[in-house]
JSON list of C-alpha atoms in Angstrom, two decimals:
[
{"chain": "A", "resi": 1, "resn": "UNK", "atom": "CA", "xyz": [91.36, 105.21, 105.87]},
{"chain": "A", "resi": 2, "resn": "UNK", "atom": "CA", "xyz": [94.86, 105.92, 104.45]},
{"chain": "A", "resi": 3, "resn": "UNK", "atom": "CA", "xyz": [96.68, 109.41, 105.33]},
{"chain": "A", "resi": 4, "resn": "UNK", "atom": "CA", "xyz": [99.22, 110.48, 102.86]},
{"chain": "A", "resi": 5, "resn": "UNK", "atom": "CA", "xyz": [102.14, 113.00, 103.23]},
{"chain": "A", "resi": 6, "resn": "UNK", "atom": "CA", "xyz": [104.22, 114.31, 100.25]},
{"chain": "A", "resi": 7, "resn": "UNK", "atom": "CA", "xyz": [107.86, 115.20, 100.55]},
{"chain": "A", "resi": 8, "resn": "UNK", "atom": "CA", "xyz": [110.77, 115.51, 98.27]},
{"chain": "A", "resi": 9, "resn": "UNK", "atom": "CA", "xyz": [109.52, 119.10, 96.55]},
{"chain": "A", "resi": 10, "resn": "UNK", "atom": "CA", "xyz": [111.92, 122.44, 95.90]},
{"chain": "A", "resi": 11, "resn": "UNK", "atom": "CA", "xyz": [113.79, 124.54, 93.17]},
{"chain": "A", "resi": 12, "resn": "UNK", "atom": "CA", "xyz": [115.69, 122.71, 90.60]},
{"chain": "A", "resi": 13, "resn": "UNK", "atom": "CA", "xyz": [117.17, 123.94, 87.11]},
{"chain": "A", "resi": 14, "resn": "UNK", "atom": "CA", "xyz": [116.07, 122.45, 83.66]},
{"chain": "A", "resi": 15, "resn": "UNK", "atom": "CA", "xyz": [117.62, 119.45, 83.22]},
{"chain": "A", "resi": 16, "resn": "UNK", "atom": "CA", "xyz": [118.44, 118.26, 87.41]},
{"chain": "A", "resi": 17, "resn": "UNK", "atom": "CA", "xyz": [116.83, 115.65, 89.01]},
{"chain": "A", "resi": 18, "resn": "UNK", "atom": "CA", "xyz": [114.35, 115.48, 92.11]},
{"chain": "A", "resi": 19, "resn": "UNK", "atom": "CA", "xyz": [112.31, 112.23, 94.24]},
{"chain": "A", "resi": 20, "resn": "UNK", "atom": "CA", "xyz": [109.59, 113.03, 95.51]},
{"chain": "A", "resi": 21, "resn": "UNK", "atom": "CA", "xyz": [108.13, 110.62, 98.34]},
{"chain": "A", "resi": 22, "resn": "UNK", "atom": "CA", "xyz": [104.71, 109.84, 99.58]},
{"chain": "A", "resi": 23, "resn": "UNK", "atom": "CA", "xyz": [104.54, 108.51, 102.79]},
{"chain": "A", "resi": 24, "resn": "UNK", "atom": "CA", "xyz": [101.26, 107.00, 103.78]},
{"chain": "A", "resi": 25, "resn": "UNK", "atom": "CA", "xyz": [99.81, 105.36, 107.20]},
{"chain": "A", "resi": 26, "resn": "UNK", "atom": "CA", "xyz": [97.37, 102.23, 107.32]},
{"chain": "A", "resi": 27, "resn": "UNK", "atom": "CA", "xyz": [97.78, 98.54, 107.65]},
{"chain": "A", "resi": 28, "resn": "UNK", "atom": "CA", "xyz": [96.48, 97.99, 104.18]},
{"chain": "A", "resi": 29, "resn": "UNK", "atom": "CA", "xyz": [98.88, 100.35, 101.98]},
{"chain": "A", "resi": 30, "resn": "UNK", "atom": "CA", "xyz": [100.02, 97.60, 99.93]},
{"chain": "A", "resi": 31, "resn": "UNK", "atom": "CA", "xyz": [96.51, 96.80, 98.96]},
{"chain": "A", "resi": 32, "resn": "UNK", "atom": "CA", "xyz": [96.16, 99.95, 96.92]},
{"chain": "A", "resi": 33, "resn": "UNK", "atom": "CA", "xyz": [96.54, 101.24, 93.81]},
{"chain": "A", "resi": 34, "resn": "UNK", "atom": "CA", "xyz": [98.93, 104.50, 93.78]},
{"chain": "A", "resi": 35, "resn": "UNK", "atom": "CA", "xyz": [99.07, 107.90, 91.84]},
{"chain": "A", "resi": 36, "resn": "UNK", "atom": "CA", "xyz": [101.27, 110.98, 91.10]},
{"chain": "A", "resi": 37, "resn": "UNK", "atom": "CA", "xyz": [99.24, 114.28, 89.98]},
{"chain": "A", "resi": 38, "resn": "UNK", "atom": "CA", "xyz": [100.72, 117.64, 89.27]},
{"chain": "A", "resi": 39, "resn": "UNK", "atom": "CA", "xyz": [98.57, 120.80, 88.82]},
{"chain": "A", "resi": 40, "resn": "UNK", "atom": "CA", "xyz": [100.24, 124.29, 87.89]},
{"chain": "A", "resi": 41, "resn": "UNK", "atom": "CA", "xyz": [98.85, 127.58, 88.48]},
{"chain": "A", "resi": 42, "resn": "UNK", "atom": "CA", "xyz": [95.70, 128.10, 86.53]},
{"chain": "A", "resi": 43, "resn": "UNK", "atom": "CA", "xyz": [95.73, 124.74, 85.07]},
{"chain": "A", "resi": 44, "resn": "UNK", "atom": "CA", "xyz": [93.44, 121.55, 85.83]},
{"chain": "A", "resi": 45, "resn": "UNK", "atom": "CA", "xyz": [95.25, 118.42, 87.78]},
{"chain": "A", "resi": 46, "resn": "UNK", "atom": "CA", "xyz": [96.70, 116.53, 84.87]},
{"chain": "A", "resi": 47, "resn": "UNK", "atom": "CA", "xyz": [98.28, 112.96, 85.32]},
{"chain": "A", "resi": 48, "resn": "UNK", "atom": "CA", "xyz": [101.62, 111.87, 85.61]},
{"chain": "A", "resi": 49, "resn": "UNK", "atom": "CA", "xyz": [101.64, 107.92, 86.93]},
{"chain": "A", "resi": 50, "resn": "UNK", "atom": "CA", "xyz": [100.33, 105.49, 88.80]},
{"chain": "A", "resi": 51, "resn": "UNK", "atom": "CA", "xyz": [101.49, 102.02, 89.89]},
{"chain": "A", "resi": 52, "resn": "UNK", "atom": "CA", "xyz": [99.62, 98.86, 90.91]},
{"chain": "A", "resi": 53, "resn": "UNK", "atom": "CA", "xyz": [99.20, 97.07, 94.77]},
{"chain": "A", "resi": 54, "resn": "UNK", "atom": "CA", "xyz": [102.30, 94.82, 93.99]},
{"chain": "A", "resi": 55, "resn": "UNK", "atom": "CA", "xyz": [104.38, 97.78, 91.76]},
{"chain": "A", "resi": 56, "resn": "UNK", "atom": "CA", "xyz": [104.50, 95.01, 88.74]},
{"chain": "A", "resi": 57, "resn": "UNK", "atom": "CA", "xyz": [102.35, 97.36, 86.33]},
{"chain": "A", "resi": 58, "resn": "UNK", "atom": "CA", "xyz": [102.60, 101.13, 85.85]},
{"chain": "A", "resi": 59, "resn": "UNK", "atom": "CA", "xyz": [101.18, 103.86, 83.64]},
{"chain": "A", "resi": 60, "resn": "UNK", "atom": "CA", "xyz": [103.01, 107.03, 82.71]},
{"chain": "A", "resi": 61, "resn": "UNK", "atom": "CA", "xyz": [101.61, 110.59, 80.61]},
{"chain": "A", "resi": 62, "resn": "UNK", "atom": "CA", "xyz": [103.39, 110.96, 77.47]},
{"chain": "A", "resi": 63, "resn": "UNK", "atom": "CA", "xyz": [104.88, 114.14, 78.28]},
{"chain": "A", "resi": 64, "resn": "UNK", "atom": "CA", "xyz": [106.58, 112.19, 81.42]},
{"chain": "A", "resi": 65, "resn": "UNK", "atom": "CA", "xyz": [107.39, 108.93, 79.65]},
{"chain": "A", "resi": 66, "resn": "UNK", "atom": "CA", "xyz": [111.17, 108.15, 80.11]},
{"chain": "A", "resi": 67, "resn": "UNK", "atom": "CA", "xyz": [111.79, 110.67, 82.26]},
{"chain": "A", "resi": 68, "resn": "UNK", "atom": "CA", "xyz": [109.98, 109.98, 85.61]},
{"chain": "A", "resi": 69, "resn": "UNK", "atom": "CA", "xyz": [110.03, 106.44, 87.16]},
{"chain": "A", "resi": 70, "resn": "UNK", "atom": "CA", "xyz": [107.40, 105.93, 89.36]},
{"chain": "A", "resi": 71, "resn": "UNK", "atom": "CA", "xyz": [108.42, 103.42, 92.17]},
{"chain": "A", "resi": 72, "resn": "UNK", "atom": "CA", "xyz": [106.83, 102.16, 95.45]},
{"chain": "A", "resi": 73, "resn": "UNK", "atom": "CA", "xyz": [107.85, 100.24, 98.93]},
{"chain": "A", "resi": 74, "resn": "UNK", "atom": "CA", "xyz": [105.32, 98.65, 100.54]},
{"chain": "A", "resi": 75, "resn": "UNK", "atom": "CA", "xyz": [107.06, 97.54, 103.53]},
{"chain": "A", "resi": 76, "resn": "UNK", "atom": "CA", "xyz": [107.84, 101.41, 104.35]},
{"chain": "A", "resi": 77, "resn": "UNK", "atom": "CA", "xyz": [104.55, 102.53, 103.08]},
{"chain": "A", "resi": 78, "resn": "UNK", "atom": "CA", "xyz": [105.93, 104.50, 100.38]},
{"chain": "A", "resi": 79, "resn": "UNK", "atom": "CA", "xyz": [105.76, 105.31, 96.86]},
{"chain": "A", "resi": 80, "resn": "UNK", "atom": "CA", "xyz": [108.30, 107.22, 94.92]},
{"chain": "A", "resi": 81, "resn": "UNK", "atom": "CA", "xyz": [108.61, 109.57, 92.21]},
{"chain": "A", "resi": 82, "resn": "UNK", "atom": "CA", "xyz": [112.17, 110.01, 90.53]},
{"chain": "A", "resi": 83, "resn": "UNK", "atom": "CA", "xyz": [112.26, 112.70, 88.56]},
{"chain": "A", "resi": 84, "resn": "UNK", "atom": "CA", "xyz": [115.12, 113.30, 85.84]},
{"chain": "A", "resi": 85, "resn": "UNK", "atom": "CA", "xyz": [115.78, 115.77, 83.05]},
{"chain": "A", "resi": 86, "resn": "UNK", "atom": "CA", "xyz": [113.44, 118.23, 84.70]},
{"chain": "A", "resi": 87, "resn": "UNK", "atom": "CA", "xyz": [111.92, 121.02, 82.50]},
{"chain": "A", "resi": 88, "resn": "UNK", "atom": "CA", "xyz": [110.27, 124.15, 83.39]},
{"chain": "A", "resi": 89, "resn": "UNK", "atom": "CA", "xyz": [106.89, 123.27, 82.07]},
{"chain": "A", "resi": 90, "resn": "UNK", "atom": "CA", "xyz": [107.28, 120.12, 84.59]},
{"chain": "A", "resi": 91, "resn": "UNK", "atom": "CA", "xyz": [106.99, 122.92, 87.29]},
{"chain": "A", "resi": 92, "resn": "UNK", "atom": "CA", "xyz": [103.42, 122.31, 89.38]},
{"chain": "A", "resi": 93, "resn": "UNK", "atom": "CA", "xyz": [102.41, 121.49, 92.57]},
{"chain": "A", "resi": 94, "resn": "UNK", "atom": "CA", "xyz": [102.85, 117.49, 93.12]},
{"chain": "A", "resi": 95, "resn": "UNK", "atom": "CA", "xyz": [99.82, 115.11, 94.50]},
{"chain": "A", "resi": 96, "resn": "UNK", "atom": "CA", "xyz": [100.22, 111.66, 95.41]},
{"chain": "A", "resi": 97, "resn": "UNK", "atom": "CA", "xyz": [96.91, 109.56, 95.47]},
{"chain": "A", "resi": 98, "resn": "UNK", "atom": "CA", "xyz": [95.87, 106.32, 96.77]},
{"chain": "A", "resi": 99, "resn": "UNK", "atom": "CA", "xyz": [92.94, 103.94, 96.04]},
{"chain": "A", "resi": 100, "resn": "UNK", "atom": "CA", "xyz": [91.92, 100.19, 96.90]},
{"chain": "A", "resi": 101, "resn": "UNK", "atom": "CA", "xyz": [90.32, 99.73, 93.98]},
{"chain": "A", "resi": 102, "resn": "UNK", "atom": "CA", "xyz": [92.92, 100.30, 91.60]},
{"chain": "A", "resi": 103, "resn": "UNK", "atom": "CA", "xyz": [95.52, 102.58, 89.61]},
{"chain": "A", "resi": 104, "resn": "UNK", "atom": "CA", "xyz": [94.05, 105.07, 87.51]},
{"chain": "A", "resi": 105, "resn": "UNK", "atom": "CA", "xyz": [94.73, 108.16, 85.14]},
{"chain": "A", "resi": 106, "resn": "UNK", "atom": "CA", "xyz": [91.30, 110.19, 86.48]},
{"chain": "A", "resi": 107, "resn": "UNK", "atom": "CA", "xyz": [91.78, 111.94, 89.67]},
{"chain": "A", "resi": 108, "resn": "UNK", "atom": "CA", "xyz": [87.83, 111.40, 90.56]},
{"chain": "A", "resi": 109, "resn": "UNK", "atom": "CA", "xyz": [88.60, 107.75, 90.85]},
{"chain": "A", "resi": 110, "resn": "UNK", "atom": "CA", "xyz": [91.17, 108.08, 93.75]},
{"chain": "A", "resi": 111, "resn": "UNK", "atom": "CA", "xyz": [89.48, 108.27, 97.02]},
{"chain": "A", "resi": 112, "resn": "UNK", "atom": "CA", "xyz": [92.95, 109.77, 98.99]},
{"chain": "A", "resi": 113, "resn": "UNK", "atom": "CA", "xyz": [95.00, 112.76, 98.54]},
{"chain": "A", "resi": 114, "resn": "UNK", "atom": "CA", "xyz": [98.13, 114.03, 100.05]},
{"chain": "A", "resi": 115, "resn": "UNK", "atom": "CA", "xyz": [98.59, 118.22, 100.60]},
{"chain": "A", "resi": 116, "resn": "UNK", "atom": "CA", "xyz": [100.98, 118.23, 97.91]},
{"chain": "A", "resi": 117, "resn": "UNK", "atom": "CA", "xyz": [104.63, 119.22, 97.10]},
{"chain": "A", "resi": 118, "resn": "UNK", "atom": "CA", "xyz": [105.80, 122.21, 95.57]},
{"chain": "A", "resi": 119, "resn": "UNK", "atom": "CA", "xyz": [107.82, 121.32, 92.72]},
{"chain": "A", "resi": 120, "resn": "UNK", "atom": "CA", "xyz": [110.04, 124.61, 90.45]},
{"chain": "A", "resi": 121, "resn": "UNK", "atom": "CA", "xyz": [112.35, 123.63, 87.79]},
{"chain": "A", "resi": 122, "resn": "UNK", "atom": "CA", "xyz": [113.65, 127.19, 86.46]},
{"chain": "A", "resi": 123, "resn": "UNK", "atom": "CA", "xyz": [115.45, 127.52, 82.87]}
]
């Protein structure tokens, strides 16, 4: 069982910069694969990135790529989520997810979810 807390969220203007952290509890954090989701209002959770167990592979959506760095620290328990040269469609509400079996771009295939983070980049 893994427990998983966003933080990191707020208002930001187009073109700032915001981490947002995922803190998670359980022995075996390092064993699992990691993901950041976003969904805005009236919109479907889309994908932004996920990382491996050890942090040596990670995927990224195009509209993120070069922008966001997803990072993670398994001796705190935490992955990361830097986010630079924010725009307003980047505005959503921010999901980390964990799995054991993997790093994935399908939320079904993540068995843990954090609350979310609230996440407003204004123009």
């Amino acid at each position: 069982q893994v427990q998983l807390v966003e933080s990191g969220g707020g208002l930001v203007q187009a073109g700032g910069s915001l981490r947002l952290s995922c803190a998670a509890s359980g022995r075996t954090f390092s064993s699992y694969g990691m993901g950041w989701f976003r969904q805005a209002p009236g919109k479907e959770r889309e994908f932004v990135a996920s990382i491996s167990w050890s942090g040596g592979s990670t995927y990224y959506a195009d509209s993120v790529k070069g922008r966001f760095t997803i990072s993670r620290d398994n001796a705190k328990n935490t992955v990361y989520l830097q986010m630079n040269s924010l725009k307003p469609e980047d505005t959503a509400v921010y999901y980390c997810a964990a799995d054991p079996s993997g790093y994935y771009r399908e939320p079904r295939n993540y068995d843990y979810w954090g609350q979310g983070t609230q996440v407003t980049v204004s123009s």
